[in-house]
Amino acid sequence: MANYHWYVGVRPDKQRVVLLEFWPPTPETHSDRYNEVIGPFRTRKGAEYMAQHGANNPHLQTVADAERIVKAERLHS
């Protein structure tokens, strides 16, 4: 199976987009579309959570924070 990873790209307008990439994003490949890229994430849900709730959130600063919160929510629902 291919080794794809989930990332969150932050566009110049601050919109966050979930990306599925085979190669790690670099400034040469992604700087024309994104100001920054966050990741890699282990799960799609972690990347989606970061994209939706990560902006200016002091409780959601790292990839590990997003993955931990998603796992906890899944266990408590």
PDB file of N, CA, C and O in Angstrom, chain B, residues numbered from 101:
ATOM      1  N   MET B 101       0.849  -1.191   0.000  1.00  0.00           N
ATOM      2  CA  MET B 101       0.000   0.000   0.000  1.00  0.00           C
ATOM      3  C   MET B 101       0.884   1.241   0.000  1.00  0.00           C
ATOM      4  O   MET B 101       1.926   1.277   0.654  1.00  0.00           O
ATOM      5  N   ALA B 102       0.464   2.232  -0.726  1.00  0.00           N
ATOM      6  CA  ALA B 102       1.218   3.485  -0.819  1.00  0.00           C
ATOM      7  C   ALA B 102       1.272   4.180   0.538  1.00  0.00           C
ATOM      8  O   ALA B 102       0.411   3.968   1.392  1.00  0.00           O
ATOM      9  N   ASN B 103       2.277   4.998   0.721  1.00  0.00           N
ATOM     10  CA  ASN B 103       2.496   5.659   1.998  1.00  0.00           C
ATOM     11  C   ASN B 103       2.024   7.115   1.952  1.00  0.00           C
ATOM     12  O   ASN B 103       2.842   8.034   1.980  1.00  0.00           O
ATOM     13  N   TYR B 104       0.735   7.320   1.885  1.00  0.00           N
ATOM     14  CA  TYR B 104       0.156   8.658   1.852  1.00  0.00           C
ATOM     15  C   TYR B 104       0.000   9.194   3.269  1.00  0.00           C
ATOM     16  O   TYR B 104      -0.157   8.427   4.219  1.00  0.00           O
ATOM     17  N   HIS B 105       0.046  10.519   3.401  1.00  0.00           N
ATOM     18  CA  HIS B 105      -0.135  11.160   4.700  1.00  0.00           C
ATOM     19  C   HIS B 105      -1.091  12.342   4.559  1.00  0.00           C
ATOM     20  O   HIS B 105      -1.203  12.952   3.496  1.00  0.00           O
ATOM     21  N   TRP B 106      -1.770  12.641   5.650  1.00  0.00           N
ATOM     22  CA  TRP B 106      -2.709  13.758   5.703  1.00  0.00           C
ATOM     23  C   TRP B 106      -1.998  15.009   6.213  1.00  0.00           C
ATOM     24  O   TRP B 106      -1.180  14.936   7.131  1.00  0.00           O
ATOM     25  N   TYR B 107      -2.313  16.150   5.616  1.00  0.00           N
ATOM     26  CA  TYR B 107      -1.758  17.446   6.002  1.00  0.00           C
ATOM     27  C   TYR B 107      -2.886  18.469   5.990  1.00  0.00           C
ATOM     28  O   TYR B 107      -3.951  18.223   5.425  1.00  0.00           O
ATOM     29  N   VAL B 108      -2.647  19.618   6.617  1.00  0.00           N
ATOM     30  CA  VAL B 108      -3.571  20.751   6.538  1.00  0.00           C
ATOM     31  C   VAL B 108      -2.793  21.912   5.942  1.00  0.00           C
ATOM     32  O   VAL B 108      -1.783  22.347   6.495  1.00  0.00           O
ATOM     33  N   GLY B 109      -3.273  22.409   4.811  1.00  0.00           N
ATOM     34  CA  GLY B 109      -2.660  23.570   4.181  1.00  0.00           C
ATOM     35  C   GLY B 109      -3.426  24.821   4.578  1.00  0.00           C
ATOM     36  O   GLY B 109      -4.657  24.827   4.585  1.00  0.00           O
ATOM     37  N   VAL B 110      -2.695  25.886   4.908  1.00  0.00           N
ATOM     38  CA  VAL B 110      -3.319  27.161   5.275  1.00  0.00           C
ATOM     39  C   VAL B 110      -3.113  28.131   4.115  1.00  0.00           C
ATOM     40  O   VAL B 110      -1.987  28.528   3.816  1.00  0.00           O
ATOM     41  N   ARG B 111      -4.213  28.504   3.469  1.00  0.00           N
ATOM     42  CA  ARG B 111      -4.161  29.415   2.323  1.00  0.00           C
ATOM     43  C   ARG B 111      -3.887  30.847   2.777  1.00  0.00           C
ATOM     44  O   ARG B 111      -4.028  31.159   3.960  1.00  0.00           O
ATOM     45  N   PRO B 112      -3.495  31.722   1.840  1.00  0.00           N
ATOM     46  CA  PRO B 112      -3.250  33.130   2.203  1.00  0.00           C
ATOM     47  C   PRO B 112      -4.448  33.809   2.859  1.00  0.00           C
ATOM     48  O   PRO B 112      -4.266  34.721   3.666  1.00  0.00           O
ATOM     49  N   ASP B 113      -5.667  33.385   2.532  1.00  0.00           N
ATOM     50  CA  ASP B 113      -6.864  33.969   3.150  1.00  0.00           C
ATOM     51  C   ASP B 113      -7.210  33.306   4.485  1.00  0.00           C
ATOM     52  O   ASP B 113      -8.284  33.539   5.039  1.00  0.00           O
ATOM     53  N   LYS B 114      -6.287  32.472   5.003  1.00  0.00           N
ATOM     54  CA  LYS B 114      -6.395  31.768   6.294  1.00  0.00           C
ATOM     55  C   LYS B 114      -7.347  30.573   6.252  1.00  0.00           C
ATOM     56  O   LYS B 114      -7.554  29.929   7.281  1.00  0.00           O
ATOM     57  N   GLN B 115      -7.926  30.260   5.102  1.00  0.00           N
ATOM     58  CA  GLN B 115      -8.762  29.074   4.979  1.00  0.00           C
ATOM     59  C   GLN B 115      -7.871  27.836   5.087  1.00  0.00           C
ATOM     60  O   GLN B 115      -6.787  27.794   4.505  1.00  0.00           O
ATOM     61  N   ARG B 116      -8.328  26.839   5.825  1.00  0.00           N
ATOM     62  CA  ARG B 116      -7.569  25.607   6.021  1.00  0.00           C
ATOM     63  C   ARG B 116      -8.162  24.500   5.171  1.00  0.00           C
ATOM     64  O   ARG B 116      -9.378  24.319   5.126  1.00  0.00           O
ATOM     65  N   VAL B 117      -7.284  23.756   4.493  1.00  0.00           N
ATOM     66  CA  VAL B 117      -7.686  22.726   3.553  1.00  0.00           C
ATOM     67  C   VAL B 117      -6.974  21.427   3.916  1.00  0.00           C
ATOM     68  O   VAL B 117      -5.768  21.425   4.162  1.00  0.00           O
ATOM     69  N   VAL B 118      -7.721  20.318   3.951  1.00  0.00           N
ATOM     70  CA  VAL B 118      -7.136  19.013   4.231  1.00  0.00           C
ATOM     71  C   VAL B 118      -6.538  18.461   2.932  1.00  0.00           C
ATOM     72  O   VAL B 118      -7.191  18.450   1.889  1.00  0.00           O
ATOM     73  N   LEU B 119      -5.280  18.002   3.017  1.00  0.00           N
ATOM     74  CA  LEU B 119      -4.555  17.483   1.864  1.00  0.00           C
ATOM     75  C   LEU B 119      -4.150  16.037   2.110  1.00  0.00           C
ATOM     76  O   LEU B 119      -3.819  15.665   3.236  1.00  0.00           O
ATOM     77  N   LEU B 120      -4.174  15.229   1.072  1.00  0.00           N
ATOM     78  CA  LEU B 120      -3.638  13.874   1.117  1.00  0.00           C
ATOM     79  C   LEU B 120      -2.458  13.853   0.158  1.00  0.00           C
ATOM     80  O   LEU B 120      -2.636  14.018  -1.049  1.00  0.00           O
ATOM     81  N   GLU B 121      -1.260  13.652   0.682  1.00  0.00           N
ATOM     82  CA  GLU B 121      -0.047  13.759  -0.125  1.00  0.00           C
ATOM     83  C   GLU B 121       0.808  12.502   0.009  1.00  0.00           C
ATOM     84  O   GLU B 121       0.905  11.915   1.086  1.00  0.00           O
ATOM     85  N   PHE B 122       1.419  12.101  -1.092  1.00  0.00           N
ATOM     86  CA  PHE B 122       2.371  10.995  -1.070  1.00  0.00           C
ATOM     87  C   PHE B 122       3.734  11.489  -0.612  1.00  0.00           C
ATOM     88  O   PHE B 122       4.388  10.838   0.202  1.00  0.00           O
ATOM     89  N   TRP B 123       4.169  12.640  -1.132  1.00  0.00           N
ATOM     90  CA  TRP B 123       5.436  13.256  -0.753  1.00  0.00           C
ATOM     91  C   TRP B 123       5.180  14.373   0.236  1.00  0.00           C
ATOM     92  O   TRP B 123       4.163  15.058   0.124  1.00  0.00           O
ATOM     93  N   PRO B 124       6.063  14.585   1.202  1.00  0.00           N
ATOM     94  CA  PRO B 124       5.885  15.711   2.128  1.00  0.00           C
ATOM     95  C   PRO B 124       5.866  17.039   1.369  1.00  0.00           C
ATOM     96  O   PRO B 124       6.706  17.253   0.495  1.00  0.00           O
ATOM     97  N   PRO B 125       4.936  17.926   1.680  1.00  0.00           N
ATOM     98  CA  PRO B 125       4.895  19.230   1.021  1.00  0.00           C
ATOM     99  C   PRO B 125       6.172  20.024   1.311  1.00  0.00           C
ATOM    100  O   PRO B 125       6.701  19.988   2.422  1.00  0.00           O
ATOM    101  N   THR B 126       6.645  20.724   0.317  1.00  0.00           N
ATOM    102  CA  THR B 126       7.828  21.571   0.463  1.00  0.00           C
ATOM    103  C   THR B 126       7.495  22.963  -0.056  1.00  0.00           C
ATOM    104  O   THR B 126       6.497  23.132  -0.756  1.00  0.00           O
ATOM    105  N   PRO B 127       8.308  23.959   0.270  1.00  0.00           N
ATOM    106  CA  PRO B 127       8.069  25.297  -0.282  1.00  0.00           C
ATOM    107  C   PRO B 127       8.065  25.291  -1.814  1.00  0.00           C
ATOM    108  O   PRO B 127       7.314  26.043  -2.436  1.00  0.00           O
ATOM    109  N   GLU B 128       8.893  24.453  -2.416  1.00  0.00           N
ATOM    110  CA  GLU B 128       8.950  24.402  -3.879  1.00  0.00           C
ATOM    111  C   GLU B 128       7.664  23.860  -4.494  1.00  0.00           C
ATOM    112  O   GLU B 128       7.283  24.270  -5.591  1.00  0.00           O
ATOM    113  N   THR B 129       6.994  22.947  -3.801  1.00  0.00           N
ATOM    114  CA  THR B 129       5.804  22.316  -4.378  1.00  0.00           C
ATOM    115  C   THR B 129       4.488  22.943  -3.934  1.00  0.00           C
ATOM    116  O   THR B 129       3.483  22.797  -4.629  1.00  0.00           O
ATOM    117  N   HIS B 130       4.462  23.638  -2.794  1.00  0.00           N
ATOM    118  CA  HIS B 130       3.185  24.090  -2.258  1.00  0.00           C
ATOM    119  C   HIS B 130       3.109  25.574  -1.884  1.00  0.00           C
ATOM    120  O   HIS B 130       2.027  26.055  -1.547  1.00  0.00           O
ATOM    121  N   SER B 131       4.209  26.304  -1.932  1.00  0.00           N
ATOM    122  CA  SER B 131       4.179  27.702  -1.471  1.00  0.00           C
ATOM    123  C   SER B 131       3.360  28.608  -2.371  1.00  0.00           C
ATOM    124  O   SER B 131       2.984  29.703  -1.953  1.00  0.00           O
ATOM    125  N   ASP B 132       3.072  28.186  -3.593  1.00  0.00           N
ATOM    126  CA  ASP B 132       2.222  29.006  -4.464  1.00  0.00           C
ATOM    127  C   ASP B 132       0.759  28.950  -4.040  1.00  0.00           C
ATOM    128  O   ASP B 132      -0.025  29.819  -4.420  1.00  0.00           O
ATOM    129  N   ARG B 133       0.378  27.936  -3.255  1.00  0.00           N
ATOM    130  CA  ARG B 133      -1.017  27.774  -2.827  1.00  0.00           C
ATOM    131  C   ARG B 133      -1.232  27.963  -1.331  1.00  0.00           C
ATOM    132  O   ARG B 133      -2.316  28.368  -0.912  1.00  0.00           O
ATOM    133  N   TYR B 134      -0.202  27.670  -0.510  1.00  0.00           N
ATOM    134  CA  TYR B 134      -0.367  27.670   0.938  1.00  0.00           C
ATOM    135  C   TYR B 134       0.733  28.471   1.621  1.00  0.00           C
ATOM    136  O   TYR B 134       1.900  28.387   1.236  1.00  0.00           O
ATOM    137  N   ASN B 135       0.364  29.244   2.629  1.00  0.00           N
ATOM    138  CA  ASN B 135       1.357  29.962   3.434  1.00  0.00           C
ATOM    139  C   ASN B 135       2.079  29.024   4.381  1.00  0.00           C
ATOM    140  O   ASN B 135       3.254  29.220   4.691  1.00  0.00           O
ATOM    141  N   GLU B 136       1.371  28.008   4.837  1.00  0.00           N
ATOM    142  CA  GLU B 136       1.976  27.010   5.714  1.00  0.00           C
ATOM    143  C   GLU B 136       1.248  25.686   5.541  1.00  0.00           C
ATOM    144  O   GLU B 136       0.117  25.639   5.056  1.00  0.00           O
ATOM    145  N   VAL B 137       1.915  24.612   5.946  1.00  0.00           N
ATOM    146  CA  VAL B 137       1.331  23.275   5.916  1.00  0.00           C
ATOM    147  C   VAL B 137       1.599  22.635   7.272  1.00  0.00           C
ATOM    148  O   VAL B 137       2.718  22.688   7.782  1.00  0.00           O
ATOM    149  N   ILE B 138       0.567  22.031   7.854  1.00  0.00           N
ATOM    150  CA  ILE B 138       0.646  21.394   9.168  1.00  0.00           C
ATOM    151  C   ILE B 138       0.556  19.884   8.960  1.00  0.00           C
ATOM    152  O   ILE B 138      -0.300  19.410   8.213  1.00  0.00           O
ATOM    153  N   GLY B 139       1.420  19.142   9.608  1.00  0.00           N
ATOM    154  CA  GLY B 139       1.340  17.694   9.505  1.00  0.00           C
ATOM    155  C   GLY B 139       2.710  17.078   9.397  1.00  0.00           C
ATOM    156  O   GLY B 139       3.714  17.783   9.497  1.00  0.00           O
ATOM    157  N   PRO B 140       2.775  15.793   9.196  1.00  0.00           N
ATOM    158  CA  PRO B 140       1.716  14.878   8.777  1.00  0.00           C
ATOM    159  C   PRO B 140       0.853  14.394   9.948  1.00  0.00           C
ATOM    160  O   PRO B 140       1.306  14.302  11.089  1.00  0.00           O
ATOM    161  N   PHE B 141      -0.383  14.093   9.627  1.00  0.00           N
ATOM    162  CA  PHE B 141      -1.335  13.536  10.581  1.00  0.00           C
ATOM    163  C   PHE B 141      -1.414  12.031  10.362  1.00  0.00           C
ATOM    164  O   PHE B 141      -1.222  11.552   9.245  1.00  0.00           O
ATOM    165  N   ARG B 142      -1.691  11.297  11.413  1.00  0.00           N
ATOM    166  CA  ARG B 142      -1.858   9.852  11.307  1.00  0.00           C
ATOM    167  C   ARG B 142      -3.213   9.499  10.700  1.00  0.00           C
ATOM    168  O   ARG B 142      -3.344   8.496   9.999  1.00  0.00           O
ATOM    169  N   THR B 143      -4.226  10.336  10.975  1.00  0.00           N
ATOM    170  CA  THR B 143      -5.587  10.027  10.514  1.00  0.00           C
ATOM    171  C   THR B 143      -6.203  11.216   9.779  1.00  0.00           C
ATOM    172  O   THR B 143      -5.821  12.368   9.982  1.00  0.00           O
ATOM    173  N   ARG B 144      -7.166  10.894   8.923  1.00  0.00           N
ATOM    174  CA  ARG B 144      -7.921  11.931   8.222  1.00  0.00           C
ATOM    175  C   ARG B 144      -8.733  12.747   9.222  1.00  0.00           C
ATOM    176  O   ARG B 144      -8.834  13.967   9.094  1.00  0.00           O
ATOM    177  N   LYS B 145      -9.310  12.075  10.216  1.00  0.00           N
ATOM    178  CA  LYS B 145     -10.113  12.768  11.225  1.00  0.00           C
ATOM    179  C   LYS B 145      -9.283  13.793  11.994  1.00  0.00           C
ATOM    180  O   LYS B 145      -9.767  14.886  12.287  1.00  0.00           O
ATOM    181  N   GLY B 146      -8.042  13.452  12.320  1.00  0.00           N
ATOM    182  CA  GLY B 146      -7.161  14.399  12.998  1.00  0.00           C
ATOM    183  C   GLY B 146      -6.901  15.629  12.148  1.00  0.00           C
ATOM    184  O   GLY B 146      -6.927  16.751  12.654  1.00  0.00           O
ATOM    185  N   ALA B 147      -6.650  15.431  10.857  1.00  0.00           N
ATOM    186  CA  ALA B 147      -6.421  16.551   9.945  1.00  0.00           C
ATOM    187  C   ALA B 147      -7.683  17.403   9.801  1.00  0.00           C
ATOM    188  O   ALA B 147      -7.608  18.631   9.806  1.00  0.00           O
ATOM    189  N   GLU B 148      -8.834  16.753   9.673  1.00  0.00           N
ATOM    190  CA  GLU B 148     -10.090  17.494   9.558  1.00  0.00           C
ATOM    191  C   GLU B 148     -10.368  18.304  10.823  1.00  0.00           C
ATOM    192  O   GLU B 148     -10.829  19.443  10.747  1.00  0.00           O
ATOM    193  N   TYR B 149     -10.089  17.717  11.977  1.00  0.00           N
ATOM    194  CA  TYR B 149     -10.328  18.430  13.234  1.00  0.00           C
ATOM    195  C   TYR B 149      -9.432  19.661  13.323  1.00  0.00           C
ATOM    196  O   TYR B 149      -9.884  20.734  13.724  1.00  0.00           O
ATOM    197  N   MET B 150      -8.171  19.511  12.952  1.00  0.00           N
ATOM    198  CA  MET B 150      -7.248  20.648  12.964  1.00  0.00           C
ATOM    199  C   MET B 150      -7.710  21.725  11.977  1.00  0.00           C
ATOM    200  O   MET B 150      -7.650  22.915  12.284  1.00  0.00           O
ATOM    201  N   ALA B 151      -8.160  21.318  10.821  1.00  0.00           N
ATOM    202  CA  ALA B 151      -8.619  22.285   9.822  1.00  0.00           C
ATOM    203  C   ALA B 151      -9.830  23.069  10.327  1.00  0.00           C
ATOM    204  O   ALA B 151      -9.935  24.271  10.082  1.00  0.00           O
ATOM    205  N   GLN B 152     -10.737  22.402  11.025  1.00  0.00           N
ATOM    206  CA  GLN B 152     -11.969  23.045  11.479  1.00  0.00           C
ATOM    207  C   GLN B 152     -11.801  23.839  12.763  1.00  0.00           C
ATOM    208  O   GLN B 152     -12.437  24.880  12.933  1.00  0.00           O
ATOM    209  N   HIS B 153     -10.949  23.363  13.674  1.00  0.00           N
ATOM    210  CA  HIS B 153     -10.904  23.944  15.011  1.00  0.00           C
ATOM    211  C   HIS B 153      -9.542  24.480  15.440  1.00  0.00           C
ATOM    212  O   HIS B 153      -9.406  24.962  16.564  1.00  0.00           O
ATOM    213  N   GLY B 154      -8.539  24.412  14.582  1.00  0.00           N
ATOM    214  CA  GLY B 154      -7.184  24.732  14.997  1.00  0.00           C
ATOM    215  C   GLY B 154      -6.802  26.198  15.002  1.00  0.00           C
ATOM    216  O   GLY B 154      -5.865  26.581  15.704  1.00  0.00           O
ATOM    217  N   ALA B 155      -7.490  27.021  14.249  1.00  0.00           N
ATOM    218  CA  ALA B 155      -7.100  28.430  14.139  1.00  0.00           C
ATOM    219  C   ALA B 155      -7.285  29.148  15.474  1.00  0.00           C
ATOM    220  O   ALA B 155      -8.391  29.191  16.013  1.00  0.00           O
ATOM    221  N   ASN B 156      -6.204  29.711  16.003  1.00  0.00           N
ATOM    222  CA  ASN B 156      -6.227  30.487  17.250  1.00  0.00           C
ATOM    223  C   ASN B 156      -6.807  29.715  18.430  1.00  0.00           C
ATOM    224  O   ASN B 156      -7.438  30.302  19.310  1.00  0.00           O
ATOM    225  N   ASN B 157      -6.599  28.420  18.450  1.00  0.00           N
ATOM    226  CA  ASN B 157      -7.103  27.580  19.532  1.00  0.00           C
ATOM    227  C   ASN B 157      -5.931  27.166  20.430  1.00  0.00           C
ATOM    228  O   ASN B 157      -5.080  26.388  19.999  1.00  0.00           O
ATOM    229  N   PRO B 158      -5.872  27.667  21.659  1.00  0.00           N
ATOM    230  CA  PRO B 158      -4.738  27.334  22.522  1.00  0.00           C
ATOM    231  C   PRO B 158      -4.702  25.866  22.946  1.00  0.00           C
ATOM    232  O   PRO B 158      -3.668  25.388  23.413  1.00  0.00           O
ATOM    233  N   HIS B 159      -5.807  25.148  22.790  1.00  0.00           N
ATOM    234  CA  HIS B 159      -5.862  23.737  23.161  1.00  0.00           C
ATOM    235  C   HIS B 159      -5.480  22.817  22.005  1.00  0.00           C
ATOM    236  O   HIS B 159      -5.381  21.601  22.168  1.00  0.00           O
ATOM    237  N   LEU B 160      -5.269  23.412  20.848  1.00  0.00           N
ATOM    238  CA  LEU B 160      -5.007  22.626  19.642  1.00  0.00           C
ATOM    239  C   LEU B 160      -3.813  23.237  18.916  1.00  0.00           C
ATOM    240  O   LEU B 160      -3.970  23.973  17.942  1.00  0.00           O
ATOM    241  N   GLN B 161      -2.611  22.918  19.411  1.00  0.00           N
ATOM    242  CA  GLN B 161      -1.392  23.513  18.881  1.00  0.00           C
ATOM    243  C   GLN B 161      -0.574  22.560  18.014  1.00  0.00           C
ATOM    244  O   GLN B 161       0.194  23.008  17.162  1.00  0.00           O
ATOM    245  N   THR B 162      -0.726  21.263  18.220  1.00  0.00           N
ATOM    246  CA  THR B 162       0.114  20.293  17.523  1.00  0.00           C
ATOM    247  C   THR B 162      -0.727  19.199  16.873  1.00  0.00           C
ATOM    248  O   THR B 162      -1.918  19.050  17.146  1.00  0.00           O
ATOM    249  N   VAL B 163      -0.069  18.447  16.013  1.00  0.00           N
ATOM    250  CA  VAL B 163      -0.707  17.282  15.399  1.00  0.00           C
ATOM    251  C   VAL B 163      -1.155  16.308  16.491  1.00  0.00           C
ATOM    252  O   VAL B 163      -2.252  15.753  16.422  1.00  0.00           O
ATOM    253  N   ALA B 164      -0.312  16.106  17.488  1.00  0.00           N
ATOM    254  CA  ALA B 164      -0.649  15.182  18.581  1.00  0.00           C
ATOM    255  C   ALA B 164      -1.893  15.642  19.335  1.00  0.00           C
ATOM    256  O   ALA B 164      -2.703  14.809  19.744  1.00  0.00           O
ATOM    257  N   ASP B 165      -2.063  16.952  19.528  1.00  0.00           N
ATOM    258  CA  ASP B 165      -3.271  17.469  20.183  1.00  0.00           C
ATOM    259  C   ASP B 165      -4.518  17.075  19.395  1.00  0.00           C
ATOM    260  O   ASP B 165      -5.495  16.597  19.971  1.00  0.00           O
ATOM    261  N   ALA B 166      -4.484  17.270  18.100  1.00  0.00           N
ATOM    262  CA  ALA B 166      -5.644  16.954  17.258  1.00  0.00           C
ATOM    263  C   ALA B 166      -5.952  15.465  17.291  1.00  0.00           C
ATOM    264  O   ALA B 166      -7.110  15.073  17.434  1.00  0.00           O
ATOM    265  N   GLU B 167      -4.922  14.633  17.159  1.00  0.00           N
ATOM    266  CA  GLU B 167      -5.135  13.185  17.170  1.00  0.00           C
ATOM    267  C   GLU B 167      -5.678  12.722  18.522  1.00  0.00           C
ATOM    268  O   GLU B 167      -6.556  11.861  18.568  1.00  0.00           O
ATOM    269  N   ARG B 168      -5.169  13.282  19.622  1.00  0.00           N
ATOM    270  CA  ARG B 168      -5.619  12.912  20.968  1.00  0.00           C
ATOM    271  C   ARG B 168      -7.077  13.307  21.181  1.00  0.00           C
ATOM    272  O   ARG B 168      -7.856  12.518  21.715  1.00  0.00           O
ATOM    273  N   ILE B 169      -7.458  14.517  20.771  1.00  0.00           N
ATOM    274  CA  ILE B 169      -8.831  14.992  20.953  1.00  0.00           C
ATOM    275  C   ILE B 169      -9.802  14.151  20.136  1.00  0.00           C
ATOM    276  O   ILE B 169     -10.865  13.780  20.632  1.00  0.00           O
ATOM    277  N   VAL B 170      -9.453  13.848  18.902  1.00  0.00           N
ATOM    278  CA  VAL B 170     -10.327  13.028  18.053  1.00  0.00           C
ATOM    279  C   VAL B 170     -10.503  11.638  18.663  1.00  0.00           C
ATOM    280  O   VAL B 170     -11.611  11.102  18.677  1.00  0.00           O
ATOM    281  N   LYS B 171      -9.416  11.056  19.165  1.00  0.00           N
ATOM    282  CA  LYS B 171      -9.503   9.736  19.788  1.00  0.00           C
ATOM    283  C   LYS B 171     -10.388   9.775  21.031  1.00  0.00           C
ATOM    284  O   LYS B 171     -11.204   8.876  21.239  1.00  0.00           O
ATOM    285  N   ALA B 172     -10.234  10.807  21.856  1.00  0.00           N
ATOM    286  CA  ALA B 172     -11.044  10.940  23.067  1.00  0.00           C
ATOM    287  C   ALA B 172     -12.520  11.119  22.716  1.00  0.00           C
ATOM    288  O   ALA B 172     -13.386  10.527  23.360  1.00  0.00           O
ATOM    289  N   GLU B 173     -12.804  11.920  21.712  1.00  0.00           N
ATOM    290  CA  GLU B 173     -14.205  12.119  21.314  1.00  0.00           C
ATOM    291  C   GLU B 173     -14.818  10.833  20.802  1.00  0.00           C
ATOM    292  O   GLU B 173     -15.986  10.547  21.069  1.00  0.00           O
ATOM    293  N   ARG B 174     -14.033  10.051  20.063  1.00  0.00           N
ATOM    294  CA  ARG B 174     -14.538   8.779  19.543  1.00  0.00           C
ATOM    295  C   ARG B 174     -14.834   7.803  20.679  1.00  0.00           C
ATOM    296  O   ARG B 174     -15.809   7.053  20.613  1.00  0.00           O
ATOM    297  N   LEU B 175     -14.004   7.805  21.719  1.00  0.00           N
ATOM    298  CA  LEU B 175     -14.202   6.909  22.855  1.00  0.00           C
ATOM    299  C   LEU B 175     -15.394   7.315  23.719  1.00  0.00           C
ATOM    300  O   LEU B 175     -16.024   6.464  24.348  1.00  0.00           O
ATOM    301  N   HIS B 176     -15.706   8.611  23.753  1.00  0.00           N
ATOM    302  CA  HIS B 176     -16.786   9.106  24.610  1.00  0.00           C
ATOM    303  C   HIS B 176     -18.116   9.289  23.883  1.00  0.00           C
ATOM    304  O   HIS B 176     -19.070   9.812  24.458  1.00  0.00           O
ATOM    305  N   SER B 177     -18.184   8.865  22.632  1.00  0.00           N
ATOM    306  CA  SER B 177     -19.463   9.027  21.923  1.00  0.00           C
ATOM    307  C   SER B 177     -20.136   7.717  21.668  1.00  0.00           C
ATOM    308  O   SER B 177     -21.219   7.683  21.083  1.00  0.00           O
TER     309      SER B 177
END
